[in-house]
Coordinates of C-alpha atoms in Angstrom, one line a residue:
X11 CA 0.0 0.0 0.0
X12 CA 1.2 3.2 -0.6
X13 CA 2.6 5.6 2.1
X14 CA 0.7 8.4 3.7
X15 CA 2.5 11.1 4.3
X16 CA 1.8 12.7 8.2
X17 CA 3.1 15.7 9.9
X18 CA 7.3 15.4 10.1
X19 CA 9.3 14.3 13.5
X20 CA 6.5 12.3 14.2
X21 CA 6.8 8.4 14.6
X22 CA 5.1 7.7 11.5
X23 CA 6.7 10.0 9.4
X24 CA 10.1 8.4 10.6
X25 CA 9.3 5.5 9.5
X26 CA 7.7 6.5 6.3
X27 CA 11.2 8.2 5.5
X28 CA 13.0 5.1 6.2
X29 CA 10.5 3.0 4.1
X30 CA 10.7 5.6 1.1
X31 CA 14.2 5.8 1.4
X32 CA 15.0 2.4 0.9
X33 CA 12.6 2.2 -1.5
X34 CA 14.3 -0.8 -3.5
X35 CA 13.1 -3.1 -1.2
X36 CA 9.4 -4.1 -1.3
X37 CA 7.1 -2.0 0.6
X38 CA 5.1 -2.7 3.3
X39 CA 3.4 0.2 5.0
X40 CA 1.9 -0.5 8.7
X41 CA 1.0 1.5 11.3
X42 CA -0.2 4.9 9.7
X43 CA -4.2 5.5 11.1
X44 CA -5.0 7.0 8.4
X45 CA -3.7 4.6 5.4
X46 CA -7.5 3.1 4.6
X47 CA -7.8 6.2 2.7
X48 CA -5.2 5.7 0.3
X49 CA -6.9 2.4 -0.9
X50 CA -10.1 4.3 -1.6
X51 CA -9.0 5.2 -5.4
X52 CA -7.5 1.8 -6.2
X53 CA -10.7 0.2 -5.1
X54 CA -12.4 2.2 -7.4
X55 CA -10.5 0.5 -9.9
X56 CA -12.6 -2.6 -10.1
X57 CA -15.5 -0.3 -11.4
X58 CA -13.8 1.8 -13.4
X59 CA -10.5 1.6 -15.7
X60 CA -8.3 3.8 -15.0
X61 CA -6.6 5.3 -18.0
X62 CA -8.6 7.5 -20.0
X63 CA -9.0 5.7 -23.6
X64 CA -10.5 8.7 -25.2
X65 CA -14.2 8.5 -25.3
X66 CA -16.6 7.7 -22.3
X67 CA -19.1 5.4 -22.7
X68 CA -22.6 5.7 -22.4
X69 CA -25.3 2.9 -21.5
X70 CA -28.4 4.9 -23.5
X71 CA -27.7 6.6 -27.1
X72 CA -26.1 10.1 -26.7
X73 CA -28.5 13.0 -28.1
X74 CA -27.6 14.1 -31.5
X75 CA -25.0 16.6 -32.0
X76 CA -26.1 19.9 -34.0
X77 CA -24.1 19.3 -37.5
X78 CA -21.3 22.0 -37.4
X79 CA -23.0 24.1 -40.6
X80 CA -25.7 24.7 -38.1
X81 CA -24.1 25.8 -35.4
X82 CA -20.9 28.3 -36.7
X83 CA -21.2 31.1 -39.3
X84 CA -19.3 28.5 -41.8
X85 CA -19.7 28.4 -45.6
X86 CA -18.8 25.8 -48.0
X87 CA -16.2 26.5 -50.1
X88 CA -16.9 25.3 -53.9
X89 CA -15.3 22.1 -54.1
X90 CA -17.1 18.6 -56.0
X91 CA -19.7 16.6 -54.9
X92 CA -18.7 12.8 -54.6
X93 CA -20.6 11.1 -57.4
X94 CA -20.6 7.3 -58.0
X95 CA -18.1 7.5 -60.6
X96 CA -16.1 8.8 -57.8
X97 CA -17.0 6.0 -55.1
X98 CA -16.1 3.2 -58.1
X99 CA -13.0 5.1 -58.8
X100 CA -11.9 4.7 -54.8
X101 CA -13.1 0.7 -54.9
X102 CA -10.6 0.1 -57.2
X103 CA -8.3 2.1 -55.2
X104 CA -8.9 0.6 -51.9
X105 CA -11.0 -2.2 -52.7
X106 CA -13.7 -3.4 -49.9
X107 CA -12.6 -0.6 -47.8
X108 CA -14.9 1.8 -48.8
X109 CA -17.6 3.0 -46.4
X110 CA -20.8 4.1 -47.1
X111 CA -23.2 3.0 -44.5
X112 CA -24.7 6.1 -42.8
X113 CA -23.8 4.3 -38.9
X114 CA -20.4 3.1 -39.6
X115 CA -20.0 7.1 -40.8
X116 CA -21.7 8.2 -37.6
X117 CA -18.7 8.3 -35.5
X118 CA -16.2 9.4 -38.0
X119 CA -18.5 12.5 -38.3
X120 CA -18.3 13.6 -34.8
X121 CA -15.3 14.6 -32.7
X122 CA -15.2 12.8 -29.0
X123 CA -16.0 15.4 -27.0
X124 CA -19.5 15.9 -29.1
X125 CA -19.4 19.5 -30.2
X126 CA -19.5 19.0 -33.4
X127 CA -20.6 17.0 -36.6
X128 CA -20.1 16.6 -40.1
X129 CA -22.3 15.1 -42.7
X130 CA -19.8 13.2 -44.7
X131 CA -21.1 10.5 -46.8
X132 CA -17.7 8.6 -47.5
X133 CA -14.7 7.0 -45.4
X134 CA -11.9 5.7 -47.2
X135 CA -9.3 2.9 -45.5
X136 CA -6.0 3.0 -46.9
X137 CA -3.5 0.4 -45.6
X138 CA -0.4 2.4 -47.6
X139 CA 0.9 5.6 -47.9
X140 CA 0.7 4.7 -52.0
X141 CA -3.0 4.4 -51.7
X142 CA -3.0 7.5 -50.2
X143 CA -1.0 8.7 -52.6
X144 CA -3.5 7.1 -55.4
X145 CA -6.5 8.8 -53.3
X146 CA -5.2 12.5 -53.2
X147 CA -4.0 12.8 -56.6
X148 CA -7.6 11.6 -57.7
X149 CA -9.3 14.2 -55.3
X150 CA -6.7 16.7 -56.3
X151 CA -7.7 16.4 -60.1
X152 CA -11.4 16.2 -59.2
X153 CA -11.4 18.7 -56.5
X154 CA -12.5 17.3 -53.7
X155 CA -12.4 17.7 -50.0
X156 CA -10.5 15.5 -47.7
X157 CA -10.2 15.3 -44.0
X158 CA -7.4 12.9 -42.8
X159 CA -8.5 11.4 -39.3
X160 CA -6.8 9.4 -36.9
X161 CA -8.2 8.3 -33.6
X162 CA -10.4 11.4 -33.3
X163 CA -9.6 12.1 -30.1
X164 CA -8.8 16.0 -30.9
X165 CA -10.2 18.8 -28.8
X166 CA -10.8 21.1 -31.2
X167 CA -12.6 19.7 -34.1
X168 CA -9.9 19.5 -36.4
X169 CA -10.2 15.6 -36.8
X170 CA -13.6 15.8 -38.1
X171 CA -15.3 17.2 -41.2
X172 CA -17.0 20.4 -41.2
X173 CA -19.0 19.5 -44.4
X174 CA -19.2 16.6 -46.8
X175 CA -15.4 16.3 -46.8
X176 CA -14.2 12.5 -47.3
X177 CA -12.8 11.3 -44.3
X178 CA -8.9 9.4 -45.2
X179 CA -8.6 7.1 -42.2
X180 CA -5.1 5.6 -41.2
X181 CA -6.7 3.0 -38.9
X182 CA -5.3 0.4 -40.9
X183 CA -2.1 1.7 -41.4
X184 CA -0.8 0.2 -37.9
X185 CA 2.3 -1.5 -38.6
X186 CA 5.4 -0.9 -36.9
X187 CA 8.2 -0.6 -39.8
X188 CA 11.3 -0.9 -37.8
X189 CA 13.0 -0.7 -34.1
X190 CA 16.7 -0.3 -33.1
X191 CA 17.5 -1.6 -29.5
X192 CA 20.5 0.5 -29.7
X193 CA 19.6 3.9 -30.7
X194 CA 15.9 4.0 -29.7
X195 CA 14.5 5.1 -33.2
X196 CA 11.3 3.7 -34.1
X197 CA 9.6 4.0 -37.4
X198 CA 6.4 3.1 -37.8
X199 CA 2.8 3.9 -39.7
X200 CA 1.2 6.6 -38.6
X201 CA -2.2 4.6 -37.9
X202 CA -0.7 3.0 -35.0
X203 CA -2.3 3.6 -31.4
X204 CA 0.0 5.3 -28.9
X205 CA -0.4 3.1 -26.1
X206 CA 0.3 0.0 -28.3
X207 CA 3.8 1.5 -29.5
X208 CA 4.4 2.4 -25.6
X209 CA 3.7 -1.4 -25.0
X210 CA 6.4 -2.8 -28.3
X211 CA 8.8 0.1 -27.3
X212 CA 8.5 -1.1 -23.2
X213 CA 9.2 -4.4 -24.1
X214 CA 12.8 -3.3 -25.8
X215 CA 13.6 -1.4 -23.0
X216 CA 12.6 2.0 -24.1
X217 CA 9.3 4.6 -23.7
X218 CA 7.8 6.7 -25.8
X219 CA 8.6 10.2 -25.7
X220 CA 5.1 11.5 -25.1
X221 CA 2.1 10.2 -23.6
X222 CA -1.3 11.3 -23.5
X223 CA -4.6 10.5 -21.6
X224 CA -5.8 9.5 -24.8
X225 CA -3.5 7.1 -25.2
X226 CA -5.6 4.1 -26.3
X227 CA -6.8 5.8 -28.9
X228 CA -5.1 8.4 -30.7
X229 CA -2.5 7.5 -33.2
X230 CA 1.1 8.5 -33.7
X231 CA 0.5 10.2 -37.1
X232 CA -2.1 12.4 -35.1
X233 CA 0.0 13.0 -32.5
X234 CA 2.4 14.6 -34.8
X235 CA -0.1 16.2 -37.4
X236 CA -1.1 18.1 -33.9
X237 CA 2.2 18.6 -32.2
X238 CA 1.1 17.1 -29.0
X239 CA 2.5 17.7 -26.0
X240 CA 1.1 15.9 -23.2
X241 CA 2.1 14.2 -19.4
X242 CA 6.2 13.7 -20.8
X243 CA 7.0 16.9 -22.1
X244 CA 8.5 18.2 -19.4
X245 CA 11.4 15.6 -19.6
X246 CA 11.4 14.7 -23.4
X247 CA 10.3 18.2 -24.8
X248 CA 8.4 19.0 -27.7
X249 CA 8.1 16.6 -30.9
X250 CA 9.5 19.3 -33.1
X251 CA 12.7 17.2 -31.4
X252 CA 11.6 14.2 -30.7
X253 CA 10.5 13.4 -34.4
X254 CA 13.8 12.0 -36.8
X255 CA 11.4 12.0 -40.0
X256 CA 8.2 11.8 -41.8
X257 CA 6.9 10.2 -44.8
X258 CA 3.8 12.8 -45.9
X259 CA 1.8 12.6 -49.1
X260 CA 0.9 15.9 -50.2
X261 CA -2.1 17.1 -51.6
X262 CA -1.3 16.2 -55.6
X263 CA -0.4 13.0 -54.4
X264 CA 3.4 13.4 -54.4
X265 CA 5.4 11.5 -51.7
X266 CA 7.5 13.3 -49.9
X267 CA 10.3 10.9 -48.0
X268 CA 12.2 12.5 -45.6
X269 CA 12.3 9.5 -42.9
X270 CA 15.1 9.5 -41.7
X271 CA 16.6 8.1 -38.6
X272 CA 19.3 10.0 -38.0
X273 CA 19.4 12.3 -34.7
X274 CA 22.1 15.1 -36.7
X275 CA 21.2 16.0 -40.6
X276 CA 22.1 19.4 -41.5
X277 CA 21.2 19.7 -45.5
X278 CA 19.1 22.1 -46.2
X279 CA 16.0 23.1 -45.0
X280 CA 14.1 20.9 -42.6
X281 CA 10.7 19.9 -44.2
X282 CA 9.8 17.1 -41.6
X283 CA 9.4 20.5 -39.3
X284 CA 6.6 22.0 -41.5
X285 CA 4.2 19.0 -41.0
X286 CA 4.3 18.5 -37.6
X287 CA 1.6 20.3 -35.5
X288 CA 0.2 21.4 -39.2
X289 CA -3.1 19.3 -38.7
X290 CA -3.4 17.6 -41.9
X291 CA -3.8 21.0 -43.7
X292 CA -0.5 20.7 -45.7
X293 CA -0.1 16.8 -46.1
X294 CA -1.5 14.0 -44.9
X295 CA 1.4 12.1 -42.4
X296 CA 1.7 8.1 -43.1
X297 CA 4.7 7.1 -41.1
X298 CA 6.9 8.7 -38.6
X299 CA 10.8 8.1 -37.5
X300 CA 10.6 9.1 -33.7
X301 CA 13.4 8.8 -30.9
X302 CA 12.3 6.8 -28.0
X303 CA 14.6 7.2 -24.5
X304 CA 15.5 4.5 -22.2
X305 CA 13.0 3.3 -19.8
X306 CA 13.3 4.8 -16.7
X307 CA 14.3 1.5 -13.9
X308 CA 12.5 3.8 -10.7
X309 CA 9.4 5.8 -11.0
X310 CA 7.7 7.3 -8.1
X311 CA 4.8 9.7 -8.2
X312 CA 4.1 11.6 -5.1
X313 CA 0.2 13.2 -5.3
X314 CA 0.3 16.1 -2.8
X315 CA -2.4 18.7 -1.2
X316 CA -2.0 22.6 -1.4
X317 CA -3.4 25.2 0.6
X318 CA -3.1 27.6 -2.5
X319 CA -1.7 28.3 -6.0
X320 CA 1.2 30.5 -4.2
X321 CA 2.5 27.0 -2.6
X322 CA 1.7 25.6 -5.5
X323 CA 4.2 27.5 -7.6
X324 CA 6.8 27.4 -5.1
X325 CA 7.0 23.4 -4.1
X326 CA 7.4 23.4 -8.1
X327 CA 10.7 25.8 -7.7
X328 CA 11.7 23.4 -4.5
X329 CA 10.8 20.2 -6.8
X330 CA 12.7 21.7 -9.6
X331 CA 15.6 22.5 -7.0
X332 CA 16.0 19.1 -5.2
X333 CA 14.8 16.6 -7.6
X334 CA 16.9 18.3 -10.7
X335 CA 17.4 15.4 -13.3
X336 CA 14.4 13.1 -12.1
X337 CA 11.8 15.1 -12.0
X338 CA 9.9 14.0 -15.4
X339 CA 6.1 15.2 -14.4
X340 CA 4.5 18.0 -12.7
X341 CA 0.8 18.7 -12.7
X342 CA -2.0 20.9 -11.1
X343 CA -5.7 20.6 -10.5
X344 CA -8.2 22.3 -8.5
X345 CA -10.8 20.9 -5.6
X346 CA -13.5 21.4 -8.7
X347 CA -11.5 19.4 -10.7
X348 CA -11.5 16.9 -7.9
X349 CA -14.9 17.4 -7.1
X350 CA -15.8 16.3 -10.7
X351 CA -13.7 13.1 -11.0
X352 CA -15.0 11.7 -7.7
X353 CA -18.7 13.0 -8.7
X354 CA -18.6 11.0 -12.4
X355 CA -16.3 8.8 -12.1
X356 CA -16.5 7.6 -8.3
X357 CA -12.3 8.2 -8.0
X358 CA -11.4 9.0 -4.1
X359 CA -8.6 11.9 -3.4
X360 CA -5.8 10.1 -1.2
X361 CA -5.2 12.9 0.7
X362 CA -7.3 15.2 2.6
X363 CA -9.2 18.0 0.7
X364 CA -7.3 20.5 -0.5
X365 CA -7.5 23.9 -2.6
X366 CA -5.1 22.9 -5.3
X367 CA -3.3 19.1 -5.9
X368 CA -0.1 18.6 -7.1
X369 CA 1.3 15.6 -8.9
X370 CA 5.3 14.9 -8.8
X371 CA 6.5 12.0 -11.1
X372 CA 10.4 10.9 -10.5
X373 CA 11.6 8.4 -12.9
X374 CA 15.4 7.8 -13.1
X375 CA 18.0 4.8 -13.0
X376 CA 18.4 3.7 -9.5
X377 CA 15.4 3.7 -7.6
X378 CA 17.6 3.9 -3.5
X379 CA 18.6 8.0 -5.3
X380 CA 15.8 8.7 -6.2
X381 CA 14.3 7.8 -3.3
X382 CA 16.6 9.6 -1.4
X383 CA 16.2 12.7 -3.4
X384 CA 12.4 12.8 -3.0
X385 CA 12.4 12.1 0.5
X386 CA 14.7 15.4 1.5
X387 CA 12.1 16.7 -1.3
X388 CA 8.9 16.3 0.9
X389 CA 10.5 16.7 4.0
X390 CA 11.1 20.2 2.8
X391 CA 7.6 20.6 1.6
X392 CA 6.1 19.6 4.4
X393 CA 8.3 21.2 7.1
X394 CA 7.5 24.4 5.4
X395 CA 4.0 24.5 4.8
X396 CA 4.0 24.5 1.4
X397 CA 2.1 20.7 1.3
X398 CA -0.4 19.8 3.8
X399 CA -1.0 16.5 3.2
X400 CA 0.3 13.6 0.5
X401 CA 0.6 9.8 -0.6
X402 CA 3.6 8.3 -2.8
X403 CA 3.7 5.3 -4.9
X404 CA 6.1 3.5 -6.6
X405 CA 3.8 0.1 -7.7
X406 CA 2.7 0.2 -11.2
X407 CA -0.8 -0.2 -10.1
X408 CA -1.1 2.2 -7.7
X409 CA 1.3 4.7 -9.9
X410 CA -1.2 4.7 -12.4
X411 CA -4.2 5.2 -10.1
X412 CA -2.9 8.0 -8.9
X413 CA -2.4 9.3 -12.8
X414 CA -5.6 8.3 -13.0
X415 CA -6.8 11.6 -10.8
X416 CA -5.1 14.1 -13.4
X417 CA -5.5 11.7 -16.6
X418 CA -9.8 11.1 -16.7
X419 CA -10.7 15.1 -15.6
X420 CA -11.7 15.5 -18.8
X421 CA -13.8 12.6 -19.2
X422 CA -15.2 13.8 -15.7
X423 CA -15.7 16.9 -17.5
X424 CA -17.2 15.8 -20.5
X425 CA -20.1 14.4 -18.5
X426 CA -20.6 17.5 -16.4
X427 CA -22.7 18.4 -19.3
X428 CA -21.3 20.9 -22.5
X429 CA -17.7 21.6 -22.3
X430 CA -15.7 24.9 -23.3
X431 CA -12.0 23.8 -23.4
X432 CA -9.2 26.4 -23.4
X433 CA -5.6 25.0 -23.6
X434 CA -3.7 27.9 -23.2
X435 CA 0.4 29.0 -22.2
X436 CA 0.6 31.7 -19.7
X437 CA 3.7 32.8 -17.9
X438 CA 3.3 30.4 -14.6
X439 CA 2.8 33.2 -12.0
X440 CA 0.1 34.1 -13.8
X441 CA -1.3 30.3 -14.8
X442 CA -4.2 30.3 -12.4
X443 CA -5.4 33.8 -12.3
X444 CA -8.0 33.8 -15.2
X445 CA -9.5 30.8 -13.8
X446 CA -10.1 32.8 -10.5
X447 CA -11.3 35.7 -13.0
X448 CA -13.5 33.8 -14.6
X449 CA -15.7 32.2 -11.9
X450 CA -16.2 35.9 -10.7
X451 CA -17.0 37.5 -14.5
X452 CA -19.5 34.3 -15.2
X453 CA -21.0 33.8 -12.2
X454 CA -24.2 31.4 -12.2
X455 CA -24.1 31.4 -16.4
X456 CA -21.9 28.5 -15.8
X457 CA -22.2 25.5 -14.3
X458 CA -18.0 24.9 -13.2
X459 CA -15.4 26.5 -14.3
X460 CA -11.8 24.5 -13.6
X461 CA -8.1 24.7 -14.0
X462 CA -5.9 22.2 -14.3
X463 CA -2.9 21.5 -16.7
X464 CA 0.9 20.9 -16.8
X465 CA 2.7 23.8 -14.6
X466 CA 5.8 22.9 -15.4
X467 CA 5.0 23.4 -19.0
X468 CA 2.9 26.8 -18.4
X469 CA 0.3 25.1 -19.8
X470 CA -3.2 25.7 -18.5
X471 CA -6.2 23.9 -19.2
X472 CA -9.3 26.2 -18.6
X473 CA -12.6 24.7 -18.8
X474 CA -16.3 25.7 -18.5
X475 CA -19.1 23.5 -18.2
X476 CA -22.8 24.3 -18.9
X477 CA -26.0 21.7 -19.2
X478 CA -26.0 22.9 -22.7
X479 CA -24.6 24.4 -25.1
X480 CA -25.2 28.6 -24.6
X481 CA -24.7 31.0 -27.0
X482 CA -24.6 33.7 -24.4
X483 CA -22.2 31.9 -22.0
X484 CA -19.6 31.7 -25.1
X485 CA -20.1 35.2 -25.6
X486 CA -18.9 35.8 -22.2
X487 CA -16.1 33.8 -22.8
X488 CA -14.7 34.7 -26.3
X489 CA -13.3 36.4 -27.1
X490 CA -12.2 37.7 -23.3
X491 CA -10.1 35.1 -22.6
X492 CA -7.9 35.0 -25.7
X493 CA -8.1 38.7 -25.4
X494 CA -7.2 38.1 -21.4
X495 CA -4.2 35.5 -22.5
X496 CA -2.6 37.8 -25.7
X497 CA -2.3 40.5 -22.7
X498 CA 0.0 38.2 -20.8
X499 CA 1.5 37.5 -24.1
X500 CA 0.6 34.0 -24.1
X501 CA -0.7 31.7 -26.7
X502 CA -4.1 30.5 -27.3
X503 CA -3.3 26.7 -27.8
X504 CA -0.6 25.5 -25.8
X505 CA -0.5 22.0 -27.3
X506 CA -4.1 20.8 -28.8
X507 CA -3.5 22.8 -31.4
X508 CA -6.2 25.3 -33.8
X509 CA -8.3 23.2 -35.5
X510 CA -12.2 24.2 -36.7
X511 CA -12.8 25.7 -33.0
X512 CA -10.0 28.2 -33.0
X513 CA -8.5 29.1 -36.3
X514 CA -10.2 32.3 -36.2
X515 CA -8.2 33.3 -32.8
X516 CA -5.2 32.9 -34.4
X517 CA -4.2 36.3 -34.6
X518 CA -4.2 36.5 -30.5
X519 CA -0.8 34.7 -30.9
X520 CA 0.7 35.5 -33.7
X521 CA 1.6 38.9 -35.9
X522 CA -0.1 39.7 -39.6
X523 CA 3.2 39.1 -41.4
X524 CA 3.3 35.4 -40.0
X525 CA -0.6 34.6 -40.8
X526 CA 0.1 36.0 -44.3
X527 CA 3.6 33.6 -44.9
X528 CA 1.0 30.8 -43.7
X529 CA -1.4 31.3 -45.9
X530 CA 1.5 31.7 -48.6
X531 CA 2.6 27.9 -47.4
X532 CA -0.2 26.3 -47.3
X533 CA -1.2 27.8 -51.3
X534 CA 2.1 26.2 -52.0
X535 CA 1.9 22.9 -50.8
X536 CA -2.0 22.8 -51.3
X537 CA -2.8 25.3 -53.8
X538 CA -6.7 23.7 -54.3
X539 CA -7.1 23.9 -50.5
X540 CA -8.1 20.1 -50.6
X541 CA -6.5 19.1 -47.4
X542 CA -8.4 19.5 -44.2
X543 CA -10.7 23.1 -45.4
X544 CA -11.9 25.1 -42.7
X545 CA -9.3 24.4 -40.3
X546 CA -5.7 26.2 -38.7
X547 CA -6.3 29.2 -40.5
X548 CA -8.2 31.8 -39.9
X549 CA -11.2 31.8 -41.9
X550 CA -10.9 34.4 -45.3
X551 CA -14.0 36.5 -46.8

């Protein structure tokens, strides 16, 4: 079981520090009065999974979602109707992987979260990027729409169509090309699932460099297309250096090579760079060349209580300080946010209620340092004030239920009714304020409004939740906050990128003369404006 973490210089707290401390050992943890607590989460587990897979399920059929041309101000640009000429030319294509049936389409056409809804009337399966390539230079010549789609587990309705766009799937293309136990570098199709190349990549040794509460779901190429950051960033970075190379088919159909798997390549201009976090709107990705690390031999997550976002901020300057080189995770969350997840989803805090939460993930080489290192950690924490109460685990299973707190809040969210997500970078000292704005500009118009997200990244996750959708509310909202966030000269998507939802707030983050060398690219590379319409860029009269 893991330890409970009590007032320091008592007797429990002594032996906590010698149990943590020698760490390699296993654990046993007796004595502490208050330790039934901890296992209230992990026997949650036998009702609920714990990792997020993307979607939540629902025992009754979900109301339908207003289609998207209903909703938003949003005009179809003149591109072809799919005739049946066109749906024989894509059977001979990709033959017995074309789908037509209106229910098989139903889910294709609206993103997870249920905000918004296409109508197409086609999905196509390749299994190769040269049936890709055989599908865009057909829809290039006949102008039609495409919108490439991976697991559909964006946030911003970029992975769905906004019209009758065909939807390109890359389910099928889930094979894993090649892996070399000495370097790390994996190369792989970009239809495979996250959490499946975490388990081939674990197996060698390694991890993958990012990982998301999607995991089960999303797929690398997606990942990519979006530039997402996720729970690892903070130790691994961004996948602008992560990602070796990309094979992309652009939107003539050409194939454009460039994966390589070599970590140093300094000839010429650095394509693979232009694609990724591009969201399918200047080539559709269809394998990837990615650097995996080693896999960590000791992790240890520590989930702690705050008594306000000031303490907040400065255990994450004292966990920087002490923990230096381990430290690979630090998250945030509110009491709402905790308040939702044990509402929903029946998950238990560990520790006593709390203002804020913190979650501290170690992972390193030799589990009896690290231990050592975040031991003097929370002594310092807690002999300060800074953390008021706290639980650490270094079991798998109970590692990932306490993941499981941060990881699901937006499936808690998701059923808290209609959901306005803003994933937004803010200088840290500044991170929670808007929330705390917020509540006091909205008042009863909204149901919760939370914050949550990766501190250690600036990254904040704002959302609001209503029982429906209100066009009022979102005039409250938008566009104060992005007008709130380019003050603080922030951006207005951190890591889930612009899709349909934001591509007209572009211009809160970026000047005119890079919107206009944007738009320049993308008539370059797509000059028919084929590839994924209506999305990234801000719309043009």
């Amino acid at each position: 079981m893991a330890p409970h973490l009590v007032q320091p210089g008592g007797r429990f707290w002594r032996q906590a520090a010698r149990t943590l401390a020698a760490s390699v050992r296993p654990r046993t943890w007796a004595g502490t009065p208050r330790v039934p607590r901890l296992g209230s989460p992990l026997g949650a587990a036998a009702t609920s999974p714990w990792v997020c897979r993307g979607r939540s399920s629902t025992s009754a059929r979900a109301p339908e979602v207003m289609l998207t041309r209903e909703r938003y101000p949003v005009r179809r640009l003149p591109f072809s109707v799919v005739s049946g000429e066109d749906l024989a030319a894509f059977e001979r294509i990709v033959p017995g992987r074309v789908i037509t049936d209106p229910e098989v389409l139903e889910a294709s056409n609206v993103d997870w979260l249920r905000t918004v809804r296409g109508d197409s009337a086609v999905l196509l399966k390749p299994r190769t990027s040269e049936e890709v390539a055989h599908i865009l230079r057909y829809c290039h010549e006949r102008n039609l729409a495409v919108n490439p789609q991976g697991g559909n587990t964006g946030m911003v309705g970029g992975s769905v169509p906004v019209f009758d766009e065909i939807i390109l799937s890359t389910a099928l293309m889930n094979q894993v090309i090649s892996f070399h136990d000495v370097s790390g570098t994996l190369v792989c199709q970009a239809g495979c699932v996250l959490e499946e190349l975490s388990r081939h990549v674990e197996e060698r040794g390694f991890v993958m460099p990012l990982d998301l509460g999607a995991k089960g779901s999303c797929h690398i190429g997606g990942n990519v297309a979006t530039n997402a950051g996720g729970l690892r960033f903070l130790r691994y970075g961004s996948l602008h250096g992560t990602v070796l190379g990309l094979e992309v088919v652009l939107a003539d159909g050409t194939v454009l090579n460039c994966l390589s798997a070599l970590r140093k390549d300094n000839t010429g201009y650095d394509l693979k760079q232009l694609f990724i976090g591009s969201e399918g709107t200047l080539g559709v990705i269809t394998a990837v060349s990615i650097l995996c690390p080693p896999k960590p031999r000791a992790v240890s997550v520590a989930f702690l209580g705050c008594p306000g976002f000031p303490e907040v901020l400065q255990t994450f300057s004292t966990c920087k300080g002490l923990l230096g080189e381990i430290l690979s995770a630090y998250e945030f969350m509110d009491a709402e946010c905790m308040r939702l997840v044990r509402h929903h989803l029946r998950l238990t805090s560990p520790v006593q209620e709390s203002p804020f939460y913190v979650l501290v993930e170690t992972s390193g080489s030799r589990a009896g340092h690290d231990a050592e290192k975040l031991n003097d950690f929370l002594e310092q924490v807690l002999h300060s004030g800074l953390v008021t109460d706290g639980t650490v685990a270094t079991d798998h299973t109970k590692v990932k239920a306490l993941w499981a707190l941060r990881e699901r809040i937006s499936e808690a969210l998701s059923r808290d009714g209609y959901v306005y997500k803003y994933d937004l970078s803010l200088p840290t000292e500044r991170l929670y304020d808007l929330v705390t704005d917020l509540r006091a500009r909205l008042g009863p118009q909204a149901k919760h409004v939370v914050g949550y997200g990766h501190l250690g990244d600036g990254n904040l996750h704002l959302n609001v939740t209503s029982e429906a959708f209100s066009p009022s509310l979102l005039g409250a909202l938008e566009p104060y906050v992005y007008e709130w966030t380019a003050g603080q000269r922030g951006s207005v998507s951190a890591e889930h990128g612009l899709g349909f939802k934001k591509r007209d707030v572009l211009g809160y983050s970026k000047p005119p003369e890079a919107l206009r060398l944007m738009q320049q690219l993308k008539a370059l590379l797509d000059p028919k404006g084929i590839l994924n319409p209506y999305k990234t860029l801000p719309s043009q009269a």
